[in-house]
Amino acid sequence: MENPKANVTPTYVTQPSLPELEEFYPYLQKIWENKILTNNGPFHQQLEKELAVFLDVPYVSLFANGTLALVTALQVLRITGEVITTPYSFIATTHSLWWNNIKPVFADIESEFGNLDPEKIEAAITPKTTAILPVHVYGNPCKVKRIQEIAEIYGLKVIYDAAHCFGVKHLGQGICNFGDLSILSFHATKVFNTMEGGAIICHDEGTKRRIDYLKNFGFAGETTVVAPGINSKMNEMQAALGLVQLKHYQTNIAKRKNIADYYRQGLLDVKGITVLAEPYETESNYAYFPIFVNEREYGLNRDQLYDKLKQNKIFGRRYFYPLISEFSMYKGLDSAKPDNLPVAEKMADKVICLPIYPDLEIETAINICRIIKSK
Ligand SMILES: Cc1ncc(COP(=O)(O)O)c(C=O)c1O
């Protein structure tokens, strides 16, 4: 029996977390008093420092959003030619290459977590390859050690799109320590949001300085411009919100974990529905809860289940379908051919991300499991 409650209030894949307004007012008051609205203001500086400690990384450079952080990360390392990347991600990953006039080369993913398969990277390397752009998809770590080995053998840079990874720890350290650079997104839908926002994480002061020039038109001083930089600075309101959001992070993650545990338990014995394993040696952030539908065993295909959930006002999302390689601007690439990406094709055709956010009621999660089970 489906719970009639499901027919009343729509449940979306996510709902942004916000602190109580009262908690934010004093920060706004401060901005209104000192009239510093942007350009590396006091809240911006404070958030960069607090995040470096919180994320267990050396340097954080804040951005207006994650996409501009990605575009800038490629420029900081002067990446050109071809970059090997995954088709199983949000479109911004590949768009960041396009904006830099770099040719994306898609390689297939592994089926365990849906991340770029290191064993497929080597075959995609050409004399023009300069870097690898993997994504820790759903916040689950890539095979970082193997990717680093390959990068060292072939002299390639590694930039991680860690947009889903805020707060994740892997192999005893902050996930953003791996690779040459990592980028984060603080978009409204992410586990930590500044409404819009993002960051580049780097390992040394010189690189941080160059990143900071590039996000501010290339200005290195009052009258010196060292590169054709862009304006991608985070403003003081975003930074202030980040400082408040950070105080609630642990509580929010505990609530997300609780929901994830219910889904795991509730879907355990549903034939034809699989979930991802818990990643090894990882402190997760429970950013997403993807399920995969095997039509033959479950009896309905993915889109039929997706529609059925919708009829019950449960709005999951098919992240990541279609694959980036299927969009018109990338489809013509040799590496975009479905034959080159069989695992990604399969995952994209089976996936539904179920609703998960701190304020999601356990009853709703139970009800979602009930709908999935009821067929
Ligand atoms: C994997 C991935 N990369 C990049 C982005 C872009 O981040 P933003 O929306 O902050 O520009 C997103 C999401 O929004 C994402 O999911």
Coordinates of C-alpha atoms in Angstrom, one line a residue, residues 31-338:
I31 CA 28.6 44.4 5.9
W32 CA 26.2 47.4 6.0
E33 CA 28.4 49.1 8.6
N34 CA 31.8 48.6 6.9
K35 CA 30.5 48.9 3.4
I36 CA 33.0 46.3 2.1
L37 CA 30.9 44.3 -0.3
T38 CA 33.5 42.3 -2.3
N39 CA 37.2 42.3 -3.4
N40 CA 38.7 40.1 -0.7
G41 CA 36.8 41.6 2.2
P42 CA 37.0 40.5 5.8
F43 CA 34.4 37.7 5.6
H44 CA 36.0 36.4 2.4
Q45 CA 39.4 36.3 4.1
Q46 CA 37.9 34.6 7.2
L47 CA 36.1 32.0 5.1
E48 CA 39.2 31.1 3.1
K49 CA 41.0 30.5 6.4
E50 CA 38.3 28.6 8.1
L51 CA 37.7 26.4 5.1
A52 CA 41.4 25.5 4.7
V53 CA 41.3 24.2 8.3
F54 CA 37.9 22.5 7.9
L55 CA 38.7 20.8 4.6
D56 CA 42.2 19.9 5.8
V57 CA 43.9 21.5 2.8
P58 CA 46.7 24.1 2.4
Y59 CA 45.1 26.9 0.4
V60 CA 41.5 27.9 -0.6
S61 CA 40.6 30.5 -3.2
L62 CA 37.0 31.4 -3.2
F63 CA 35.0 31.9 -6.4
A64 CA 31.6 33.1 -7.5
N65 CA 30.7 29.6 -8.6
G66 CA 32.2 26.2 -9.3
T67 CA 32.2 26.6 -13.1
L68 CA 34.4 29.7 -13.1
A69 CA 36.7 27.9 -10.6
L70 CA 37.0 25.0 -13.1
V71 CA 37.6 27.4 -16.1
T72 CA 40.3 29.2 -14.0
A73 CA 41.9 26.1 -12.7
L74 CA 42.7 25.0 -16.3
Q75 CA 44.2 28.5 -17.0
V76 CA 46.3 28.5 -13.8
L77 CA 48.1 25.3 -15.0
R78 CA 48.2 26.6 -18.6
I79 CA 46.4 23.5 -19.9
T80 CA 46.1 23.3 -23.7
G81 CA 45.6 20.6 -26.4
E82 CA 43.6 17.6 -25.2
V83 CA 42.3 16.7 -21.7
I84 CA 41.0 13.2 -20.7
T85 CA 37.7 13.4 -18.8
T86 CA 34.5 11.6 -17.9
P87 CA 31.2 11.8 -19.8
Y88 CA 29.4 10.8 -16.5
S89 CA 29.1 14.2 -14.9
F90 CA 27.3 17.6 -14.9
I91 CA 27.9 19.4 -18.2
A92 CA 30.0 22.1 -16.6
T93 CA 32.9 19.7 -16.3
T94 CA 33.3 19.5 -20.1
H95 CA 32.2 23.1 -20.7
S96 CA 35.2 24.3 -18.7
L97 CA 37.4 22.7 -21.4
W98 CA 35.4 24.2 -24.2
W99 CA 35.8 27.7 -22.7
N100 CA 39.5 27.2 -22.8
N101 CA 39.6 26.0 -26.3
I102 CA 40.8 22.5 -25.1
K103 CA 39.6 19.3 -26.8
P104 CA 37.8 17.0 -24.4
V105 CA 38.7 13.3 -24.8
F106 CA 36.1 11.1 -23.1
A107 CA 37.2 7.9 -21.4
D108 CA 34.9 5.3 -19.9
I109 CA 34.0 5.0 -16.2
E110 CA 34.3 2.1 -13.8
S111 CA 31.0 0.4 -12.7
E112 CA 31.8 0.4 -8.9
F113 CA 31.4 4.1 -8.3
G114 CA 30.9 5.6 -11.7
N115 CA 34.3 7.5 -11.7
L116 CA 36.8 7.7 -14.6
D117 CA 38.4 4.3 -15.0
P118 CA 42.2 4.7 -14.7
E119 CA 42.7 1.7 -16.9
K120 CA 40.9 3.5 -19.7
I121 CA 43.0 6.7 -19.3
E122 CA 46.2 5.3 -20.7
A123 CA 44.6 4.3 -24.0
A124 CA 43.2 7.8 -24.5
I125 CA 46.6 9.6 -24.1
T126 CA 48.0 11.2 -27.3
P127 CA 51.0 13.5 -27.8
K128 CA 48.6 16.4 -27.4
T129 CA 47.3 15.3 -23.9
T130 CA 48.3 17.7 -21.2
A131 CA 46.0 16.8 -18.3
I132 CA 43.3 14.6 -16.7
L133 CA 40.1 16.0 -15.5
P134 CA 38.3 13.4 -13.4
V135 CA 35.2 13.9 -11.2
H136 CA 34.6 12.4 -7.8
V137 CA 31.1 11.7 -8.8
Y138 CA 28.4 11.7 -6.1
G139 CA 31.2 12.6 -3.7
N140 CA 32.8 9.1 -3.9
P141 CA 36.6 9.3 -4.4
C142 CA 38.3 8.4 -7.7
K143 CA 41.1 5.9 -7.6
V144 CA 43.4 8.8 -6.8
K145 CA 46.7 6.8 -6.3
R146 CA 46.4 5.0 -9.7
I147 CA 45.5 8.3 -11.5
Q148 CA 48.5 10.0 -9.9
E149 CA 50.8 7.1 -11.1
I150 CA 49.6 7.5 -14.7
A151 CA 49.9 11.3 -14.5
E152 CA 53.5 11.0 -13.4
I153 CA 54.4 8.4 -16.0
Y154 CA 53.1 10.6 -18.8
G155 CA 53.9 14.0 -17.3
L156 CA 50.2 15.1 -17.1
K157 CA 48.5 17.4 -14.7
V158 CA 45.5 16.3 -12.7
I159 CA 42.6 18.6 -11.9
Y160 CA 39.8 17.1 -9.9
D161 CA 36.3 18.3 -10.3
A162 CA 35.4 17.8 -6.6
A163 CA 32.1 19.8 -6.9
H164 CA 30.2 17.0 -5.0
C165 CA 32.9 16.5 -2.4
F166 CA 32.7 19.1 0.2
G167 CA 34.0 17.8 3.5
V168 CA 34.9 14.3 2.2
K169 CA 38.0 12.7 3.7
H170 CA 39.8 9.9 1.9
L171 CA 42.8 7.9 3.0
G172 CA 43.1 9.9 6.2
Q173 CA 43.0 13.4 4.6
G174 CA 40.9 16.0 2.9
I175 CA 39.9 14.7 -0.6
C176 CA 41.0 17.9 -2.2
N177 CA 44.7 17.3 -1.4
F178 CA 44.9 14.8 -4.3
G179 CA 45.8 16.0 -7.8
D180 CA 47.5 19.4 -8.7
L181 CA 44.2 21.3 -8.1
S182 CA 40.7 20.5 -7.1
I183 CA 37.6 22.6 -7.5
L184 CA 34.5 22.7 -5.3
S185 CA 31.0 24.0 -5.9
F186 CA 28.9 25.8 -3.2
H187 CA 25.8 25.9 -5.4
A188 CA 22.4 25.9 -3.6
T189 CA 22.0 22.2 -4.3
K190 CA 25.3 21.2 -2.7
V191 CA 25.9 19.9 0.9
F192 CA 27.5 23.2 1.7
N193 CA 26.0 26.2 -0.1
T194 CA 26.7 29.9 -0.3
M195 CA 23.7 30.2 -2.7
E196 CA 26.2 30.3 -5.6
G197 CA 29.9 29.8 -4.9
G198 CA 32.9 27.7 -5.4
A199 CA 36.6 27.4 -4.7
I200 CA 39.9 26.2 -6.1
I201 CA 42.1 24.2 -3.7
C202 CA 45.9 24.4 -4.3
H203 CA 49.1 23.3 -2.5
D204 CA 51.3 26.4 -2.5
E205 CA 51.2 30.1 -1.9
G206 CA 52.5 31.0 -5.4
T207 CA 49.7 29.1 -7.1
K208 CA 47.1 30.7 -4.8
R209 CA 48.5 34.1 -5.7
R210 CA 48.1 33.4 -9.5
I211 CA 44.6 32.0 -8.9
D212 CA 43.7 35.2 -7.1
Y213 CA 45.0 37.4 -10.0
L214 CA 43.1 35.4 -12.5
K215 CA 39.8 35.7 -10.7
N216 CA 40.2 39.5 -10.4
F217 CA 40.8 40.5 -14.1
G218 CA 44.4 39.5 -13.9
F219 CA 45.3 42.4 -11.6
A220 CA 48.6 41.8 -9.7
G221 CA 48.7 45.4 -8.3
E222 CA 47.0 48.7 -8.8
T223 CA 48.5 49.2 -12.3
T224 CA 49.7 45.8 -13.2
V225 CA 47.7 43.2 -15.1
V226 CA 49.5 39.9 -15.6
A227 CA 46.9 37.9 -17.6
P228 CA 43.5 38.3 -19.3
G229 CA 41.7 37.3 -16.1
I230 CA 38.0 37.2 -15.5
N231 CA 35.8 38.5 -12.7
S232 CA 34.9 35.5 -10.7
K233 CA 35.2 36.8 -7.1
M234 CA 32.9 35.7 -4.3
N235 CA 31.2 38.6 -2.6
E236 CA 30.9 39.3 1.1
M237 CA 27.3 38.2 1.5
Q238 CA 28.2 34.8 0.0
A239 CA 31.2 34.5 2.2
A240 CA 29.3 35.5 5.3
L241 CA 26.6 32.9 4.6
G242 CA 29.4 30.4 4.2
L243 CA 30.7 31.2 7.7
V244 CA 27.3 30.5 9.2
Q245 CA 26.6 27.4 7.1
L246 CA 29.9 25.9 8.3
K247 CA 28.6 25.8 11.8
H248 CA 25.8 23.5 10.8
Y249 CA 27.7 21.2 8.5
Q250 CA 28.3 18.3 10.9
T251 CA 24.6 18.2 12.0
N252 CA 23.5 18.3 8.4
I253 CA 25.8 15.5 7.4
A254 CA 24.6 13.3 10.3
K255 CA 21.0 13.8 9.1
R256 CA 21.9 12.9 5.6
K257 CA 23.7 9.8 6.8
N258 CA 20.5 8.8 8.6
I259 CA 18.5 9.1 5.4
A260 CA 21.1 7.2 3.4
D261 CA 21.0 4.4 6.0
Y262 CA 17.2 4.1 5.7
Y263 CA 17.4 3.9 1.9
R264 CA 20.2 1.3 2.1
Q265 CA 18.2 -0.8 4.5
G266 CA 14.8 -0.3 2.9
L267 CA 16.0 -1.2 -0.6
L268 CA 18.3 -4.1 0.4
D269 CA 16.0 -6.9 -0.8
V270 CA 14.4 -5.2 -3.8
K271 CA 15.3 -7.4 -6.8
G272 CA 16.6 -5.4 -9.7
I273 CA 17.4 -2.3 -7.6
T274 CA 21.1 -1.8 -6.7
V275 CA 22.8 1.0 -4.8
L276 CA 26.5 2.0 -4.7
A277 CA 28.8 0.4 -2.2
E278 CA 30.1 2.5 0.7
P279 CA 33.5 3.9 -0.5
Y280 CA 36.6 2.5 1.2
E281 CA 38.6 4.5 3.7
T282 CA 36.3 7.5 3.2
E283 CA 34.4 9.9 5.4
S284 CA 31.4 10.5 3.1
N285 CA 29.2 13.6 2.8
Y286 CA 26.0 11.7 1.6
A287 CA 25.5 14.3 -1.1
Y288 CA 23.5 12.0 -3.4
F289 CA 21.7 8.7 -3.2
P290 CA 21.7 7.1 -6.7
I291 CA 19.9 3.8 -7.4
F292 CA 20.2 1.7 -10.5
V293 CA 17.3 -0.1 -12.1
N294 CA 17.8 -3.4 -13.9
E295 CA 14.7 -3.7 -16.0
R296 CA 14.8 -7.5 -16.5
E297 CA 15.0 -8.2 -12.7
Y298 CA 12.8 -5.3 -11.5
G299 CA 10.1 -5.5 -14.1
L300 CA 10.0 -1.8 -14.9
N301 CA 12.7 0.2 -16.7
R302 CA 14.3 3.3 -15.2
D303 CA 12.0 5.8 -16.8
Q304 CA 8.9 3.8 -15.8
L305 CA 10.1 3.9 -12.2
Y306 CA 11.0 7.6 -12.5
D307 CA 7.5 8.3 -13.8
K308 CA 5.9 6.2 -11.1
L309 CA 7.8 8.2 -8.4
K310 CA 6.7 11.4 -10.1
Q311 CA 3.0 10.3 -10.0
N312 CA 3.5 10.0 -6.2
K313 CA 5.0 13.5 -6.2
I314 CA 8.6 12.2 -5.6
F315 CA 10.8 14.1 -8.0
G316 CA 14.1 12.1 -8.3
R317 CA 16.6 13.2 -10.9
R318 CA 18.4 11.1 -13.6
Y319 CA 21.9 12.3 -12.7
F320 CA 23.8 11.8 -15.0
Y321 CA 21.6 11.2 -18.0
P322 CA 22.1 12.0 -20.8
L323 CA 25.9 11.6 -20.8
I324 CA 27.8 14.7 -21.6
S325 CA 29.2 13.0 -24.7
E326 CA 25.6 12.8 -26.0
F327 CA 25.0 16.6 -26.1
S328 CA 25.2 18.1 -29.6
M329 CA 28.4 20.2 -29.0
Y330 CA 30.4 17.1 -28.0
K331 CA 28.6 14.3 -29.9
G332 CA 30.8 14.5 -33.0
L333 CA 34.0 13.7 -31.1
D334 CA 35.6 10.3 -31.8
S335 CA 35.8 9.6 -28.1
A336 CA 32.1 10.4 -27.7
K337 CA 31.0 7.3 -29.6
P338 CA 28.8 5.0 -27.4

